[in-house]
CSV table of C-alpha atoms in Angstrom, one decimal:
chain,number,residue,atom,x,y,z
O,1409,MET,CA,56.6,94.6,-21.6
O,1410,LYS,CA,56.4,94.7,-25.7
O,1411,ASN,CA,57.1,98.6,-26.5
O,1412,SER,CA,60.7,98.4,-23.8
O,1413,MET,CA,61.8,95.2,-26.0
O,1414,LYS,CA,61.0,97.0,-29.2
O,1415,ARG,CA,63.2,100.3,-27.6
O,1416,PHE,CA,66.1,97.4,-27.0
O,1417,PHE,CA,66.1,95.6,-30.3
O,1418,ALA,CA,65.4,99.4,-31.6
O,1419,ALA,CA,69.0,100.2,-29.7
O,1420,LEU,CA,70.4,97.4,-30.4
O,1421,THR,CA,69.8,97.7,-34.3
O,1422,ALA,CA,71.4,101.1,-34.3
O,1423,GLY,CA,74.2,99.9,-31.9
O,1424,ALA,CA,75.2,97.4,-34.7
O,1425,LEU,CA,75.6,99.4,-37.3
O,1426,MET,CA,79.6,100.7,-35.8
O,1427,THR,CA,80.5,97.3,-34.2
O,1428,ALA,CA,82.8,96.1,-37.1
O,1429,MET,CA,84.7,99.3,-37.1
O,1430,LEU,CA,84.4,99.2,-33.4
O,1431,ALA,CA,85.9,96.1,-32.3
O,1432,GLY,CA,87.1,96.5,-28.6
O,1433,CYS,CA,86.5,100.2,-28.6
O,1434,GLY,CA,85.4,100.9,-25.2
O,1435,ASP,CA,85.0,98.0,-23.3
O,1436,SER,CA,87.6,97.7,-20.6
O,1437,GLY,CA,86.1,93.9,-20.4
O,1438,GLN,CA,87.6,92.7,-23.2
O,1439,GLN,CA,91.1,91.4,-23.6
O,1440,GLN,CA,92.6,92.6,-27.4
O,1441,PRO,CA,96.0,90.9,-28.5
O,1442,GLN,CA,98.6,93.3,-27.6
O,1443,GLY,CA,101.6,94.8,-29.7
O,1444,GLY,CA,101.1,96.1,-33.5
O,1445,ASP,CA,102.5,92.5,-34.9
O,1446,ALA,CA,100.6,90.2,-32.7
O,1447,GLN,CA,99.3,87.4,-34.6
O,1448,GLN,CA,94.9,87.9,-35.3
O,1449,PRO,CA,93.1,84.9,-35.6
O,1450,ASP,CA,92.2,84.3,-39.3
O,1451,ALA,CA,89.1,85.5,-40.4
O,1452,GLY,CA,86.3,82.8,-41.1
O,1453,ALA,CA,88.6,80.1,-39.3
O,1454,SER,CA,85.7,77.4,-38.6
O,1455,THR,CA,84.3,77.4,-41.7
O,1456,ASP,CA,84.9,74.1,-42.8
O,1457,MET,CA,82.9,72.7,-40.4
O,1458,ASP,CA,79.3,71.8,-41.4
O,1459,LEU,CA,77.9,73.6,-38.0
O,1460,GLY,CA,73.9,72.1,-39.2
O,1461,ALA,CA,75.1,68.8,-39.4
O,1462,ILE,CA,76.5,68.8,-36.2
O,1463,TYR,CA,73.9,70.6,-34.2
O,1464,LYS,CA,71.3,68.5,-35.9
O,1465,SER,CA,73.8,65.5,-34.6
O,1466,ILE,CA,73.6,65.8,-31.2
O,1467,PRO,CA,70.8,64.0,-29.0
O,1468,THR,CA,68.5,66.5,-27.0
O,1469,ASP,CA,67.9,64.7,-24.0
O,1470,GLN,CA,69.7,65.6,-20.9
O,1471,THR,CA,73.1,63.8,-20.3
O,1472,TYR,CA,74.7,63.6,-17.0
O,1473,ILE,CA,78.6,64.0,-17.7
O,1474,ASP,CA,81.5,62.9,-15.0
O,1475,ILE,CA,84.7,64.8,-16.0
O,1476,ASN,CA,86.9,62.6,-15.1
O,1477,ALA,CA,85.4,60.6,-18.1
O,1478,LEU,CA,86.2,63.5,-20.3
O,1479,PRO,CA,90.1,64.0,-20.1
O,1480,GLN,CA,91.6,67.1,-21.3
O,1481,PRO,CA,92.7,67.6,-25.0
O,1482,LYS,CA,95.8,68.8,-26.5
O,1483,ALA,CA,95.0,71.6,-29.3
O,1484,ASN,CA,95.8,70.5,-33.0
O,1485,LYS,CA,97.3,74.5,-33.0
O,1486,GLU,CA,96.6,77.4,-30.8
O,1487,TYR,CA,92.7,78.0,-31.3
O,1488,THR,CA,91.5,81.1,-30.1
O,1489,ILE,CA,88.7,80.8,-28.3
O,1490,GLY,CA,86.1,84.3,-26.9
O,1491,LEU,CA,84.7,84.2,-23.7
O,1492,ALA,CA,81.3,86.1,-23.5
O,1493,MET,CA,80.7,86.2,-19.8
O,1494,LEU,CA,77.9,87.5,-17.6
O,1495,ASN,CA,80.2,88.9,-14.7
O,1496,VAL,CA,83.7,88.4,-13.7
O,1497,ASN,CA,83.0,89.4,-10.6
O,1498,THR,CA,81.0,87.7,-8.3
O,1499,GLY,CA,82.2,84.8,-6.1
O,1500,PHE,CA,80.6,81.9,-8.8
O,1501,PHE,CA,80.7,84.1,-12.2
O,1502,LYS,CA,84.4,84.9,-12.0
O,1503,SER,CA,85.3,81.5,-10.3
O,1504,LEU,CA,83.1,80.4,-13.9
O,1505,ALA,CA,85.5,83.0,-16.1
O,1506,ASP,CA,88.5,82.1,-14.2
O,1507,THR,CA,88.1,78.3,-15.0
O,1508,CYS,CA,87.0,78.6,-18.5
O,1509,LYS,CA,90.1,80.7,-19.3
O,1510,ALA,CA,92.6,79.0,-17.4
O,1511,GLU,CA,91.5,75.6,-19.0
O,1512,VAL,CA,91.6,76.9,-22.8
O,1513,GLU,CA,95.0,78.4,-22.3
O,1514,ALA,CA,96.1,74.7,-20.4
O,1515,MET,CA,95.2,73.0,-23.7
O,1516,GLY,CA,97.3,75.5,-26.1
O,1517,GLY,CA,94.4,77.8,-27.1
O,1518,LYS,CA,94.3,81.7,-27.0
O,1519,ALA,CA,91.1,83.1,-24.6
O,1520,LEU,CA,89.7,85.9,-24.9
O,1521,LEU,CA,87.7,87.6,-22.4
O,1522,ALA,CA,84.7,89.4,-22.4
O,1523,ASP,CA,82.5,90.7,-19.7
O,1524,CYS,CA,79.3,92.1,-20.3
O,1525,GLU,CA,78.1,93.3,-16.8
O,1526,SER,CA,74.5,91.5,-17.4
O,1527,ASP,CA,74.3,93.5,-20.5
O,1528,ALA,CA,72.7,91.7,-23.2
O,1529,THR,CA,73.3,94.7,-25.2
O,1530,LYS,CA,76.4,94.6,-24.4
O,1531,GLN,CA,77.1,91.1,-24.6
O,1532,VAL,CA,75.5,91.1,-27.6
O,1533,SER,CA,77.9,93.8,-29.6
O,1534,GLN,CA,81.1,91.6,-27.7
O,1535,ILE,CA,80.1,88.4,-29.7
O,1536,GLU,CA,79.9,90.5,-32.9
O,1537,ASN,CA,83.3,91.4,-32.0
O,1538,PHE,CA,84.2,88.0,-31.8
O,1539,ILE,CA,83.0,87.1,-35.2
O,1540,ALA,CA,84.4,90.5,-36.8
O,1541,GLN,CA,87.9,88.6,-35.5
O,1542,GLY,CA,87.5,85.4,-36.7
O,1543,VAL,CA,87.7,83.1,-33.9
O,1544,ASP,CA,87.6,79.7,-33.8
O,1545,ALA,CA,84.8,79.2,-31.2
O,1546,ILE,CA,83.1,80.8,-28.2
O,1547,ILE,CA,81.9,80.0,-24.9
O,1548,VAL,CA,78.5,82.1,-23.7
O,1549,ASN,CA,77.5,82.6,-19.9
O,1550,PRO,CA,73.9,84.2,-21.7
O,1551,ALA,CA,72.6,87.9,-20.5
O,1552,ASP,CA,68.5,88.4,-19.9
O,1553,PRO,CA,67.0,89.3,-22.6
O,1554,GLN,CA,68.6,86.2,-24.0
O,1555,GLU,CA,65.6,86.9,-27.2
O,1556,ALA,CA,68.5,89.7,-28.0
O,1557,VAL,CA,71.8,87.4,-27.7
O,1558,ASN,CA,70.0,84.7,-30.1
O,1559,ILE,CA,70.6,87.6,-32.6
O,1560,ALA,CA,74.7,87.3,-31.7
O,1561,LEU,CA,74.5,83.4,-31.7
O,1562,ASN,CA,73.1,83.0,-34.5
O,1563,LYS,CA,75.0,85.5,-36.2
O,1564,ALA,CA,78.3,83.4,-35.0
O,1565,PHE,CA,75.8,80.0,-36.1
O,1566,ASP,CA,76.2,81.7,-39.8
O,1567,ALA,CA,79.8,82.5,-39.6
O,1568,GLY,CA,81.0,78.6,-38.8
O,1569,ILE,CA,81.9,79.5,-35.2
O,1570,PRO,CA,80.6,76.8,-33.0
O,1571,VAL,CA,79.4,77.8,-29.8
O,1572,ILE,CA,78.9,76.2,-26.2
O,1573,SER,CA,77.1,77.8,-23.1
O,1574,VAL,CA,77.8,77.3,-19.7
O,1575,ASP,CA,75.5,77.8,-16.6
O,1576,LEU,CA,72.2,78.3,-19.0
O,1577,PRO,CA,70.8,77.4,-21.9
O,1578,PRO,CA,70.7,80.0,-24.7
O,1579,ASP,CA,66.8,80.8,-25.5
O,1580,GLU,CA,64.5,79.0,-27.9
O,1581,GLY,CA,65.5,79.5,-31.0
O,1582,ALA,CA,69.4,80.1,-31.0
O,1583,GLN,CA,71.5,77.8,-32.9
O,1584,TYR,CA,74.0,76.2,-30.1
O,1585,LEU,CA,76.2,73.5,-29.7
O,1586,SER,CA,75.4,72.5,-26.3
O,1587,ALA,CA,74.8,74.1,-22.5
O,1588,CYS,CA,77.2,72.7,-19.8
O,1589,ILE,CA,74.9,73.4,-17.5
O,1590,THR,CA,74.3,71.9,-13.1
O,1591,ASP,CA,70.8,70.5,-12.4
O,1592,ALA,CA,68.7,73.1,-11.3
O,1593,TYR,CA,65.8,71.1,-10.5
O,1594,GLN,CA,67.7,68.6,-8.9
O,1595,LEU,CA,69.6,70.8,-6.6
O,1596,GLY,CA,67.0,73.0,-5.5
O,1597,TYR,CA,65.5,69.7,-4.8
O,1598,LEU,CA,68.1,68.5,-2.7
O,1599,VAL,CA,68.0,71.5,-0.7
O,1600,GLY,CA,64.0,72.0,-0.3
O,1601,GLU,CA,64.4,68.3,0.8
O,1602,GLU,CA,67.1,69.0,3.5
O,1603,LEU,CA,65.4,72.2,5.2
O,1604,ALA,CA,61.8,70.8,5.2
O,1605,LYS,CA,62.9,68.2,6.9
O,1606,GLN,CA,64.9,70.9,9.3
O,1607,MET,CA,61.3,72.8,9.4
O,1608,LEU,CA,59.4,70.2,10.9
O,1609,ALA,CA,61.9,68.5,13.3
O,1610,ASN,CA,62.5,72.1,14.9
O,1611,ASN,CA,58.7,73.7,15.0
O,1612,GLU,CA,55.6,72.7,16.1
O,1613,GLY,CA,51.9,73.3,14.3
O,1614,GLU,CA,52.3,75.8,11.0
O,1615,VAL,CA,55.4,76.8,9.8
O,1616,GLU,CA,56.3,79.9,7.5
O,1617,PHE,CA,59.2,80.0,5.2
O,1618,GLY,CA,60.3,82.5,2.2
O,1619,ILE,CA,61.9,82.0,-1.2
O,1620,ILE,CA,63.9,84.6,-3.2
O,1621,GLY,CA,63.5,84.4,-6.3
O,1622,GLY,CA,66.4,85.9,-8.4
O,1623,THR,CA,65.2,87.2,-12.2
O,1624,GLU,CA,61.5,86.7,-13.8
O,1625,GLY,CA,61.5,84.1,-16.5
O,1626,ASN,CA,64.9,82.6,-16.0
O,1627,TYR,CA,65.7,79.1,-16.7
O,1628,ILE,CA,67.7,78.3,-14.0
O,1629,ALA,CA,66.5,80.1,-11.4
O,1630,SER,CA,62.7,79.1,-12.0
O,1631,ASN,CA,64.4,75.5,-12.2
O,1632,ARG,CA,65.8,75.5,-9.0
O,1633,ASN,CA,62.8,76.9,-7.5
O,1634,LYS,CA,60.3,74.5,-8.6
O,1635,GLY,CA,62.6,72.1,-7.4
O,1636,ALA,CA,63.1,73.7,-3.7
O,1637,ARG,CA,58.8,73.6,-3.8
O,1638,ASP,CA,58.4,70.5,-5.2
O,1639,ALA,CA,60.6,68.9,-2.2
O,1640,ILE,CA,59.0,70.5,0.1
O,1641,ALA,CA,55.4,69.6,-0.7
O,1642,ALA,CA,56.9,66.1,-1.4
O,1643,VAL,CA,58.4,65.5,2.8
O,1644,ASP,CA,56.0,68.1,4.1
O,1645,THR,CA,52.7,65.1,4.2
O,1646,GLU,CA,50.8,66.7,7.1
O,1647,GLY,CA,50.7,70.2,5.2
O,1648,ARG,CA,52.4,72.2,8.0
O,1649,LEU,CA,55.0,73.9,6.0
O,1650,LYS,CA,53.6,77.7,4.5
O,1651,GLU,CA,55.3,79.6,1.6
O,1652,VAL,CA,54.0,83.2,3.3
O,1653,SER,CA,56.6,85.2,0.4
O,1654,PHE,CA,58.1,84.8,-2.9
O,1655,LEU,CA,60.2,87.9,-3.8
O,1656,TYR,CA,62.3,88.5,-6.5
O,1657,ALA,CA,65.6,89.9,-6.1
O,1658,GLY,CA,66.3,91.6,-9.6
O,1659,ASP,CA,69.6,90.6,-9.6
O,1660,TYR,CA,72.2,87.2,-7.9
O,1661,SER,CA,73.9,89.1,-5.5
O,1662,GLU,CA,74.7,89.2,-1.7
O,1663,GLN,CA,73.4,92.7,-1.8
O,1664,SER,CA,70.2,92.2,-3.4
O,1665,GLY,CA,69.6,88.9,-1.4
O,1666,MET,CA,70.2,91.3,1.7
O,1667,GLU,CA,67.7,94.0,0.7
O,1668,THR,CA,65.0,91.3,-0.3
O,1669,ALA,CA,66.0,89.2,2.9
O,1670,GLU,CA,65.6,92.3,5.0
O,1671,ASN,CA,61.6,92.6,3.4
O,1672,MET,CA,60.9,89.7,4.1
O,1673,LEU,CA,61.7,89.1,7.5
O,1674,VAL,CA,59.6,92.7,8.3
O,1675,ALA,CA,56.8,91.4,6.8
O,1676,ASN,CA,56.9,88.1,8.4
O,1677,PRO,CA,57.9,87.9,12.1
O,1678,ASN,CA,57.1,84.4,12.1
O,1679,LEU,CA,59.2,83.4,9.3
O,1680,LYS,CA,61.4,80.2,9.4
O,1681,CYS,CA,63.9,79.7,6.6
O,1682,ILE,CA,64.4,81.1,3.8
O,1683,ILE,CA,65.6,79.7,0.3
O,1684,GLY,CA,67.5,81.8,-1.8
O,1685,THR,CA,67.8,81.0,-5.5
O,1686,CYS,CA,72.1,81.2,-5.4
O,1687,ASP,CA,73.5,81.3,-2.3
O,1688,ALA,CA,74.7,84.8,-2.4
O,1689,HIS,CA,70.9,85.6,-1.7
O,1690,VAL,CA,71.2,83.6,1.9
O,1691,VAL,CA,75.1,85.3,2.5
O,1692,GLY,CA,73.1,88.4,1.9
O,1693,ALA,CA,69.9,87.0,4.0
O,1694,TYR,CA,72.1,86.2,6.8
O,1695,ALA,CA,73.5,89.4,7.2
O,1696,ALA,CA,70.0,90.9,7.0
O,1697,ALA,CA,69.1,88.4,10.0
O,1698,LYS,CA,71.7,89.1,12.1
O,1699,ARG,CA,71.2,92.6,11.8
O,1700,GLN,CA,66.9,92.1,13.2
O,1701,GLY,CA,68.5,89.5,15.6
O,1702,ARG,CA,66.8,86.6,13.6
O,1703,ASP,CA,70.0,84.8,12.6
O,1704,ASP,CA,69.0,81.9,15.2
O,1705,SER,CA,65.9,81.5,14.7
O,1706,VAL,CA,65.7,81.1,10.7
O,1707,ILE,CA,67.6,78.7,9.1
O,1708,MET,CA,68.8,78.6,5.0
O,1709,GLY,CA,69.6,77.3,2.0
O,1710,ALA,CA,69.9,77.6,-1.3
O,1711,VAL,CA,72.5,76.6,-4.6
O,1712,ASP,CA,75.7,76.9,-5.4
O,1713,GLY,CA,79.0,76.4,-2.9
O,1714,SER,CA,80.8,80.0,-2.7
O,1715,LYS,CA,82.8,80.4,-0.6
O,1716,ALA,CA,81.2,83.1,1.9
O,1717,ALA,CA,77.9,81.0,2.1
O,1718,VAL,CA,80.4,77.6,2.9
O,1719,GLU,CA,82.2,79.7,5.9
O,1720,ILE,CA,79.0,81.0,7.5
O,1721,MET,CA,77.7,76.5,7.4
O,1722,GLN,CA,81.2,75.9,9.1
O,1723,ALA,CA,81.0,78.6,11.7
O,1724,GLY,CA,77.1,77.0,12.6
O,1725,GLY,CA,75.6,79.6,11.2
O,1726,SER,CA,72.2,80.1,9.4
O,1727,ILE,CA,72.9,78.0,6.2
O,1728,LYS,CA,72.2,74.8,6.9
O,1729,ALA,CA,71.9,73.5,3.3
O,1730,LEU,CA,73.7,73.8,-0.3
O,1731,GLY,CA,73.3,72.8,-2.9
O,1732,VAL,CA,76.9,72.2,-5.2
O,1733,ASN,CA,76.9,74.0,-8.5
O,1734,SER,CA,80.0,74.0,-9.3
O,1735,PRO,CA,81.8,76.4,-11.8
O,1736,ILE,CA,85.3,74.7,-11.7
O,1737,VAL,CA,83.6,71.8,-13.4
O,1738,VAL,CA,81.0,73.6,-15.8
O,1739,GLY,CA,84.1,75.7,-17.4
O,1740,GLU,CA,86.1,72.5,-17.4
O,1741,VAL,CA,83.6,70.5,-19.2
O,1742,ALA,CA,82.7,73.9,-21.8
O,1743,ALA,CA,86.3,74.3,-22.4
O,1744,ARG,CA,87.5,70.3,-23.0
O,1745,THR,CA,84.1,69.9,-25.3
O,1746,ILE,CA,84.9,73.0,-27.4
O,1747,VAL,CA,88.4,71.8,-28.2
O,1748,ASN,CA,87.1,68.3,-28.8
O,1749,LEU,CA,85.3,69.5,-31.3
O,1750,LEU,CA,87.7,71.6,-33.4
O,1751,ASN,CA,90.6,69.2,-32.8
O,1752,ASP,CA,88.2,66.3,-34.4
O,1753,PRO,CA,84.7,67.4,-36.2
O,1754,SER,CA,83.4,64.3,-35.9
O,1755,GLN,CA,83.6,65.1,-31.5
O,1756,VAL,CA,80.3,65.8,-30.8
O,1757,PRO,CA,78.8,66.7,-27.1
O,1758,ALA,CA,77.1,63.4,-25.6
O,1759,SER,CA,74.1,65.5,-25.2
O,1760,LYS,CA,72.2,69.2,-26.6
O,1761,LEU,CA,72.0,69.6,-22.5
O,1762,MET,CA,75.3,68.8,-20.5
O,1763,ALA,CA,75.0,68.2,-16.2
O,1764,MET,CA,76.9,67.3,-13.4
O,1765,GLN,CA,76.1,65.3,-11.1
O,1766,PRO,CA,74.2,67.1,-7.6
O,1767,GLU,CA,75.4,67.3,-4.7
O,1768,LEU,CA,74.5,68.8,-1.5
O,1769,LEU,CA,76.4,70.1,1.3
O,1770,THR,CA,75.3,70.3,5.0
O,1771,PRO,CA,76.6,70.8,7.9
O,1772,GLU,CA,77.7,67.1,8.7
O,1773,ASN,CA,79.7,67.0,5.5
O,1774,CYS,CA,80.9,70.5,4.9
O,1775,GLU,CA,84.3,70.2,6.7
O,1776,GLY,CA,87.2,70.7,4.5
O,1777,PHE,CA,85.0,71.9,2.0
O,1778,GLU,CA,86.4,74.7,0.4
O,1779,GLY,CA,83.7,76.7,-1.5
O,1780,PHE,CA,84.3,78.3,-5.3
């Protein structure tokens, strides 16, 4: 691991030498102002802010945020906000990016979208491009390894550009305003609690279950998994529920969920439940179970609430519990928070960690829910 990180940072340093000259070149994901007469943002547009004092003034305890109590402000001017997104192709991440962009524009700002395709080196370059362009603020969905992304976030701080994170808090050591997330632990807990009750009610004796992990070291993923495990332990007072498999999928896609679930199902013929870190995992796992003729005997659940997962639930399929992780609310809170700050530096976020209220979706209450 140490050698691979050394190679990573060596490549990162070499690439950074060309960043300012090559801003935007070869990056099809980033939207640049069009036309020779297009107005460019002023370099150092946000340097009048005392970001150090602002960041230190923000409470560190997690705070639940009600989107209805955070009205959409009107931008005092056309702020240019860079959106450094992890991925804009899969359901949740596409909805998150689309919401951030639409909300910035609805408030009178300009959004520059960059998709790093889950590549931290590329995301660092994109953030440095935003800094070179002199954007007013940056919204980031951090890529792994976050130690690398920290470099770019700290450069934004040095340039006087406020950064707000979505879906995932930046790693320790990064300078940033706030992180807009859902409560990963509580969502995982709700899913684990519901599935534990169903496993106990539908089976006799010992009941085997497995968990599909995301990527090792990911803060959100590990908290979701821990929440599910803690809930199962709390419900299972007789010790009947046994975790017999935990496999990392390596990412958060339906394909990785299907491949991981196939291995899990083959290795564990008595498996009765699969818990995914995200619902793309269980959408893939559902396909794997159907292929093996086991979709009627294995129940599933995860966190997110995508259209694909909700449709399986509504059709009476294996997915029985979904923790609602709304990319729309997360994106709206992030965009409104950053524009409020740009309008008035005294309008700081309520907390360093702003979470949305957790909600559980089951076959009993999913009718009419469209998913993301």
